[in-house]
Tab-separated table of C-alpha atoms in Angstrom:
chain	number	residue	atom	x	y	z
F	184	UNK	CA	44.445	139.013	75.169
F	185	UNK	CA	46.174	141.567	73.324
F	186	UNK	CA	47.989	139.187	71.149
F	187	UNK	CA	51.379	140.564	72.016
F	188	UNK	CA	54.123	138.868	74.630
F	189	UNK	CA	55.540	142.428	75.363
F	190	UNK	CA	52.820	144.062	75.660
F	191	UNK	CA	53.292	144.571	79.830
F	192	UNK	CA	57.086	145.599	78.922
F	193	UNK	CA	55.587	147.965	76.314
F	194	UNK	CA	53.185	149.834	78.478
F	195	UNK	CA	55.539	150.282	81.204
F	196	UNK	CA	58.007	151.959	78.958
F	197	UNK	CA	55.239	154.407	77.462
F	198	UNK	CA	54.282	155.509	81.022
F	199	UNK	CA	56.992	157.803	80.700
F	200	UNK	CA	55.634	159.559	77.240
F	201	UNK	CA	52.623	160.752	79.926
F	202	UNK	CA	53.187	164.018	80.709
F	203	UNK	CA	53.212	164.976	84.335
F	204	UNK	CA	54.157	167.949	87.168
F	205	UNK	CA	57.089	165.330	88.393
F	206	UNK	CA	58.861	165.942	85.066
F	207	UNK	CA	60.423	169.308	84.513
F	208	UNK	CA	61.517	168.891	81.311
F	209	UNK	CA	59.205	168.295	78.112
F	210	UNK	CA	58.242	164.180	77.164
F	211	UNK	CA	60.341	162.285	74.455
F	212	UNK	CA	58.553	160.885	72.079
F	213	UNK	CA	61.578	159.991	69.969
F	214	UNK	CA	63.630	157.662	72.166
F	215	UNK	CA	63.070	154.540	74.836
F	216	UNK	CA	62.714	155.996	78.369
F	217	UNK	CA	65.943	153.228	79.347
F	218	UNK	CA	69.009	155.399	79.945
F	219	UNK	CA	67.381	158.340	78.673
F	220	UNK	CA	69.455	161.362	79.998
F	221	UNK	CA	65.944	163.688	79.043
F	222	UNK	CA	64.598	161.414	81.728
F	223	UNK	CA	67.474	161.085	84.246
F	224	UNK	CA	67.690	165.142	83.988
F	225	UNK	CA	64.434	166.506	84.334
F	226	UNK	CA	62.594	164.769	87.290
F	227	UNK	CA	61.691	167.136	89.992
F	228	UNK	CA	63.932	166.385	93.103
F	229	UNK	CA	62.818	165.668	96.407
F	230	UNK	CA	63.845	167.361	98.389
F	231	UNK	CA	65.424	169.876	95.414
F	232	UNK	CA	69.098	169.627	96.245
F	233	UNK	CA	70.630	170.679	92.743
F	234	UNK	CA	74.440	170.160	92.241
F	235	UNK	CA	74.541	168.229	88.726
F	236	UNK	CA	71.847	165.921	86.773
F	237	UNK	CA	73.921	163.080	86.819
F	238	UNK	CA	74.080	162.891	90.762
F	239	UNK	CA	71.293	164.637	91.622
F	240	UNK	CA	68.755	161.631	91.636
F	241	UNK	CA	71.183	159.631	93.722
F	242	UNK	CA	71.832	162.259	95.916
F	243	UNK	CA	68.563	163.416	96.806
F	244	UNK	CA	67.772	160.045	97.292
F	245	UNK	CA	70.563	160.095	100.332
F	246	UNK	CA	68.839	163.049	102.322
F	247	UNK	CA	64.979	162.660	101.405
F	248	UNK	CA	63.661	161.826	104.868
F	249	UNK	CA	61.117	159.600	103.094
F	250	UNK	CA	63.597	157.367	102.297
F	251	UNK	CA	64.779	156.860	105.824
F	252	UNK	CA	68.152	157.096	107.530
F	253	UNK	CA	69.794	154.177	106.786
F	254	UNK	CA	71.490	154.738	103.149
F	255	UNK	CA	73.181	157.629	104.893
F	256	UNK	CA	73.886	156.460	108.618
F	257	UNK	CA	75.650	152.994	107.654
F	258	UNK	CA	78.682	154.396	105.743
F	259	UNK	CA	78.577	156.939	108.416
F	260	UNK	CA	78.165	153.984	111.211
F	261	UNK	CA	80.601	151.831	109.645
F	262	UNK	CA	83.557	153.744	109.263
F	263	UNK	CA	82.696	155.003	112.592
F	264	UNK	CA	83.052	151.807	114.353
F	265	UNK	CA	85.143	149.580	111.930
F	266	UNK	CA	87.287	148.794	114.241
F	267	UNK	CA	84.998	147.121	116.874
F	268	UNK	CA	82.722	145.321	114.788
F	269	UNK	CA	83.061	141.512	113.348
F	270	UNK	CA	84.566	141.477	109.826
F	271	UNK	CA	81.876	138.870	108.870
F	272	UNK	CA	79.368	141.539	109.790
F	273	UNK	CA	80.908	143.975	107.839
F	274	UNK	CA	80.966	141.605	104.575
F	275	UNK	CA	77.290	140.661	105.367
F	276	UNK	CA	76.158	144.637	105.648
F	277	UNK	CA	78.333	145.312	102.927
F	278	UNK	CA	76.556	143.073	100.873
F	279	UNK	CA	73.082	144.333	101.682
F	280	UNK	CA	74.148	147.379	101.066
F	281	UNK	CA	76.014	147.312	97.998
F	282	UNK	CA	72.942	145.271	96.339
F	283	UNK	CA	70.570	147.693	97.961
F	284	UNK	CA	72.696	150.644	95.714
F	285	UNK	CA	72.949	148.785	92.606
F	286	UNK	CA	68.980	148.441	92.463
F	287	UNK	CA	68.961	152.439	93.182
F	288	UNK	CA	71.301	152.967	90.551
F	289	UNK	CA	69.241	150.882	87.777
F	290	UNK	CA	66.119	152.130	88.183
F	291	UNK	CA	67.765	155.569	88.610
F	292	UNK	CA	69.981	155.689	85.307
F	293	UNK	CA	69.152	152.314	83.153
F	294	UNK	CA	65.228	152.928	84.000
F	295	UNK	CA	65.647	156.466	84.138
F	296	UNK	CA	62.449	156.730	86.620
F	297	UNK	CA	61.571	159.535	88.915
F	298	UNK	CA	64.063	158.649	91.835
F	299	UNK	CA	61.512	159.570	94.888
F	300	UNK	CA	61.728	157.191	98.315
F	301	UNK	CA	57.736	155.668	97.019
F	302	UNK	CA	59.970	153.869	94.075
F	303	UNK	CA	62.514	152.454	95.908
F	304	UNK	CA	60.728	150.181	98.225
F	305	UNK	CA	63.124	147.306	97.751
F	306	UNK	CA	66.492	148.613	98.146
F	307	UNK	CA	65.044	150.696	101.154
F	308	UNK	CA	63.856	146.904	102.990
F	309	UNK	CA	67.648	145.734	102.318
F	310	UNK	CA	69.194	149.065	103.714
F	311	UNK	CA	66.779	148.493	106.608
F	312	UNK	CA	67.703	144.890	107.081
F	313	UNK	CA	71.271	146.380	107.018
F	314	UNK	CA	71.159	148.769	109.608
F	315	UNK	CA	69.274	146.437	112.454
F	316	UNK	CA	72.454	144.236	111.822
F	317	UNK	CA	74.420	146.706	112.895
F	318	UNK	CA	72.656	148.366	115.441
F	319	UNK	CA	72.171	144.511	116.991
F	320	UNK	CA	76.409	144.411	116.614
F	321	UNK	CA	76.983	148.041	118.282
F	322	UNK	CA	74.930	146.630	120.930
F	323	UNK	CA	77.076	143.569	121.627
F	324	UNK	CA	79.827	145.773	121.355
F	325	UNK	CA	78.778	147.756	123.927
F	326	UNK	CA	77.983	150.763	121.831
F	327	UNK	CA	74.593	150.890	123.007
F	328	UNK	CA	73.966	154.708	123.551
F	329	UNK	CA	75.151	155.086	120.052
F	330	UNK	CA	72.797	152.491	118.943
F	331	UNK	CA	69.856	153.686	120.540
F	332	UNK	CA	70.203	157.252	119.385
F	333	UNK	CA	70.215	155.977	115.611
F	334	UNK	CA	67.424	153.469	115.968
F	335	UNK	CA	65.685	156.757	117.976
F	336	UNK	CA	66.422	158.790	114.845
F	337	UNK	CA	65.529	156.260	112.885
F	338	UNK	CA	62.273	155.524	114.004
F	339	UNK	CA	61.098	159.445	114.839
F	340	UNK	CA	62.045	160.583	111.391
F	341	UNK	CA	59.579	157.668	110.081
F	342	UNK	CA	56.968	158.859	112.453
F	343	UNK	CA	57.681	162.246	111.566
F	344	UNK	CA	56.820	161.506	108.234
F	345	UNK	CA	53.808	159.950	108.668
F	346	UNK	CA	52.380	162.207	110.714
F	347	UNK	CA	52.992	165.174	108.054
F	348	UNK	CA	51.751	162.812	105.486
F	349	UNK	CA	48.671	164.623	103.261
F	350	UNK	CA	45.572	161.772	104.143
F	351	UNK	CA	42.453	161.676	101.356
F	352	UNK	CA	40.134	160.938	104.234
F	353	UNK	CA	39.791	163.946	105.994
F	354	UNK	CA	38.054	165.701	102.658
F	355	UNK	CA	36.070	162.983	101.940
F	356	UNK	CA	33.336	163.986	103.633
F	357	UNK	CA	33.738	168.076	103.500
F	358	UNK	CA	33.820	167.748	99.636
F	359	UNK	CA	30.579	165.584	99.677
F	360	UNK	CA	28.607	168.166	101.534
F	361	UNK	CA	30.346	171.269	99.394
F	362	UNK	CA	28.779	169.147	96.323
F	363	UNK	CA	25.624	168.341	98.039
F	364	UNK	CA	24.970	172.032	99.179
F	365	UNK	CA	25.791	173.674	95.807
F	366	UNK	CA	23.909	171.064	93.228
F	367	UNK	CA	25.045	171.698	89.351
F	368	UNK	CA	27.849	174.736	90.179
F	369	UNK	CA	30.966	173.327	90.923
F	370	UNK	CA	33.616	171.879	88.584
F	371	UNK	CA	36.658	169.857	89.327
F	372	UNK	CA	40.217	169.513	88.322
F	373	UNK	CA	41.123	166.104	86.883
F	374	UNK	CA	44.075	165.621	89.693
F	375	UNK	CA	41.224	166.641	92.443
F	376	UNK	CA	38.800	164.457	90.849
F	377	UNK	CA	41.540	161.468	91.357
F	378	UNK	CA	42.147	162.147	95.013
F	379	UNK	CA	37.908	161.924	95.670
F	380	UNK	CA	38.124	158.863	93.939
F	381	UNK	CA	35.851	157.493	97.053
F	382	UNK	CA	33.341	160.667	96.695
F	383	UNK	CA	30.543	159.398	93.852
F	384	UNK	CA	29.214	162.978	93.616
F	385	UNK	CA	32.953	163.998	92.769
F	386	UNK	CA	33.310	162.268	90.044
F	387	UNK	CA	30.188	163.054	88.368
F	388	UNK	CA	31.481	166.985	88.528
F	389	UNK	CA	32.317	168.447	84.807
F	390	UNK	CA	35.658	169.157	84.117
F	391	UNK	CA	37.642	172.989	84.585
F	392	UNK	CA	35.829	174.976	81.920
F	393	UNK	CA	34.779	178.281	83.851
F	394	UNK	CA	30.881	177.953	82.983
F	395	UNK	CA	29.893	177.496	86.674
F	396	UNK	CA	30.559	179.634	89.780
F	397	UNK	CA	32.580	177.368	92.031
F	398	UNK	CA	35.570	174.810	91.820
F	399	UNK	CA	37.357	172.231	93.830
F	400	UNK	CA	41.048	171.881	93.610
F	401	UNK	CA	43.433	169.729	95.819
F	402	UNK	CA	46.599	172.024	96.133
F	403	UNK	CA	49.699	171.420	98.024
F	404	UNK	CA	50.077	174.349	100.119
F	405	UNK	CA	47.657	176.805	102.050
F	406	UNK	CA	44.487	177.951	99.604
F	407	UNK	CA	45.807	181.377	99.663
F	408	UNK	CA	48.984	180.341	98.534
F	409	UNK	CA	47.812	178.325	95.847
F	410	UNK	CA	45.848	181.788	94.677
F	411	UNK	CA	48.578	183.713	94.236
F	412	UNK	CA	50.663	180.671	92.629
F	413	UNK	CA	47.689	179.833	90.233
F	414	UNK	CA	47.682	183.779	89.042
F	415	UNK	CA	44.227	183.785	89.844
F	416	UNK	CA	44.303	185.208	93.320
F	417	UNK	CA	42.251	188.155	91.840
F	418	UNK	CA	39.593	186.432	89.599
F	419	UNK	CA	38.656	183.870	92.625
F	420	UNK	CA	37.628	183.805	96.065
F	421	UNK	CA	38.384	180.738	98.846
F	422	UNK	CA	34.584	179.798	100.347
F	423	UNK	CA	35.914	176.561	101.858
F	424	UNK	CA	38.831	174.868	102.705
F	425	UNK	CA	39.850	171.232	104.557
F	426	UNK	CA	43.255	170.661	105.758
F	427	UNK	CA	45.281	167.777	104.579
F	428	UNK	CA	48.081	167.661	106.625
F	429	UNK	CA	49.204	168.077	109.847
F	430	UNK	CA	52.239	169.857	108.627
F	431	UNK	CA	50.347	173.047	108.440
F	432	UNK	CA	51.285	173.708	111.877
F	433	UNK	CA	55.085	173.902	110.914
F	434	UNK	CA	55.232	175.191	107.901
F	435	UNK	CA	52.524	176.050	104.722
F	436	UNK	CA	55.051	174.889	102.400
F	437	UNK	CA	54.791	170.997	103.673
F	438	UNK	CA	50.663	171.773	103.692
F	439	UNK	CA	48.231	170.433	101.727
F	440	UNK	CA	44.360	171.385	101.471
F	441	UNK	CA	41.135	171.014	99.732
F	442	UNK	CA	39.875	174.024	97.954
F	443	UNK	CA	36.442	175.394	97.016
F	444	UNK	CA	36.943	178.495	95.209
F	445	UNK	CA	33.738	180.740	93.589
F	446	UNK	CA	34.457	182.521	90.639
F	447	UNK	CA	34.715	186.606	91.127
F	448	UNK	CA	34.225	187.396	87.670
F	449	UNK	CA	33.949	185.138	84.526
F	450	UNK	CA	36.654	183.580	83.412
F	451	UNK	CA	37.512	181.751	80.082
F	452	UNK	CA	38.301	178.083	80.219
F	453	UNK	CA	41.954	178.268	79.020
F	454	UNK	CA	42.978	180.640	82.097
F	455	UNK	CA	41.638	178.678	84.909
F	456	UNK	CA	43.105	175.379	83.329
F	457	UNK	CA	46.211	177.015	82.912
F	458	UNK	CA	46.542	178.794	86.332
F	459	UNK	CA	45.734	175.128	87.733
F	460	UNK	CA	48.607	174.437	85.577
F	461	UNK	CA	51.114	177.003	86.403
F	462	UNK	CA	50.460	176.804	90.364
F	463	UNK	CA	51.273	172.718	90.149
F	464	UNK	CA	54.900	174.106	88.683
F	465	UNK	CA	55.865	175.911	91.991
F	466	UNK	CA	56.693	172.286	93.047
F	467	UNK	CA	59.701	173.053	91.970
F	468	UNK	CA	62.521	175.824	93.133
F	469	UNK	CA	64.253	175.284	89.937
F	470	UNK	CA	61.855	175.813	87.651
F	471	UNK	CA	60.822	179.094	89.393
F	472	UNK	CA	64.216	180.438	88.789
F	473	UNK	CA	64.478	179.254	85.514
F	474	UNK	CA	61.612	180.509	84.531
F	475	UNK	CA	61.643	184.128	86.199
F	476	UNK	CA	58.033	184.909	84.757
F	477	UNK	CA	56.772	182.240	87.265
F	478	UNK	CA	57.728	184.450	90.234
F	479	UNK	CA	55.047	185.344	92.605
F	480	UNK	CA	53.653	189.140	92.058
């Protein structure tokens, strides 16, 4: 249709001239996002461990609970228990495993794309195919306590996660009846207006521009929070709010909720979509203390 083999190759390699929150640094325009170091460098770590660019994609990767346990607890397993397990499971998980890292490591330095767990779906089945085999070994070897602690770990840390996972559903319906009750005065952010993609009246909302009284935005931590991030803690005040998350009851940081704001005083276009802006760059610890001026007043 487009007259052009490449053309899926093409667009895949231009996603990365979009810019976004995830990437810290500015977009390069000038060079092919494979093996970019501008790339590899500047993605926003989860969860923010900073020792040097070149490792700290990898070794993010080895701690971010999202990922799992398992690229972590085999080496740790292994070397453990060398001694007691079959060598021809140690060749088969060392296979899995090795393959499993490889993948990591291309899409992390030949790809250069944002290393979080949601990208690494493959390697993360083969490390998980890895670590059964050895938890079924350290069973027949009599290991079992040790075995059932890791699959326990394991298995809560993936429930853990889900459960603090931020779900669209619960502000479906409180954002269709903040719309409903306040016809023609609320405007939307175009990341909020992406998250209500299943809320018709949401997407008919104009875009940020500070000519009606209210907005919606989706923000990442507690509305108040986001306030004071945004800069505009003293121009706005919070009229409704849905929670997101269940991880509100641990900590705000891991939060997420759905904000309606009113207006306390006009406000020019340019501020609100830049205080939008400048609260979606607290994602990132190492920005703030790069950029001191970000600091919270």
């Amino acid at each position: 249709m487009t007259g052009d083999p490449l053309y899926r190759r093409r667009l895949s390699l231009n996603h990365a001239r979009i810019p976004s929150s995830e990437l810290l640094g500015p977009v390069d325009y000038n060079h092919s996002a494979l093996f970019n170091p501008n790339y590899i460098a500047n993605w926003r770590r989860e969860p923010g461990i900073h020792v040097h660019w070149s490792i700290d994609g990898l070794l993010n990767l080895f701690v971010n609970a999202k990922g799992g346990l398992a690229l972590m607890l085999i080496p740790a397993l292994v070397l453990t228990y060398r001694c007691t397990l079959a060598p021809g499971v140690i060749k088969a998980i060392a296979v899995l495993y090795g393959i499993s890292l490889l993948y990591i490591c291309v899409v992390i330095y030949a790809l250069a794309l944002d290393p979080k767990a949601r990208m690494m779906f493959v390697p993360i089945a083969g490390l998980s195919l890895a670590l059964a085999l050895l938890l079924v070994s350290l069973i027949d070897t009599k290991h079992r306590l040790v075995a059932g602690v890791s699959a326990g770990a394991a298995i809560g840390v993936g429930f853990f996660i889900l459960f603090i996972h931020q779900r669209v559903f619960p502000i479906e319906k409180p954002a269709a009846a903040w719309i409903a009750a306040a016809p023609g005065q609320v405007e939307i952010d175009e990341n909020t207006r992406r998250h209500l993609a299943l809320v018709p009246d949401a997407q008919q909302l104009p875009p940020l521009a500070g000519k009606r009284p209210m907005f919606l935005v989706k923000a990442d931590v507690r509305c108040e929070v986001w306030a004071v991030r945004s800069r505009l803690d003293d121009d706005v005040m919070l009229i409704h709010r849905q929670v997101m998350s269940r991880a509100s009851m641990f900590d705000d940081r891991w939060s997420g909720e759905l904000c309606l704001f009113r207006l306390a005083r006009p406000i020019t276009r340019q501020r609100l979509v830049d205080g939008v802006a400048e609260a979606d760059w607290y994602k990132s610890d190492a920005l703030r203390r790069a950029k001191p001026g970000l600091a919270i007043r």
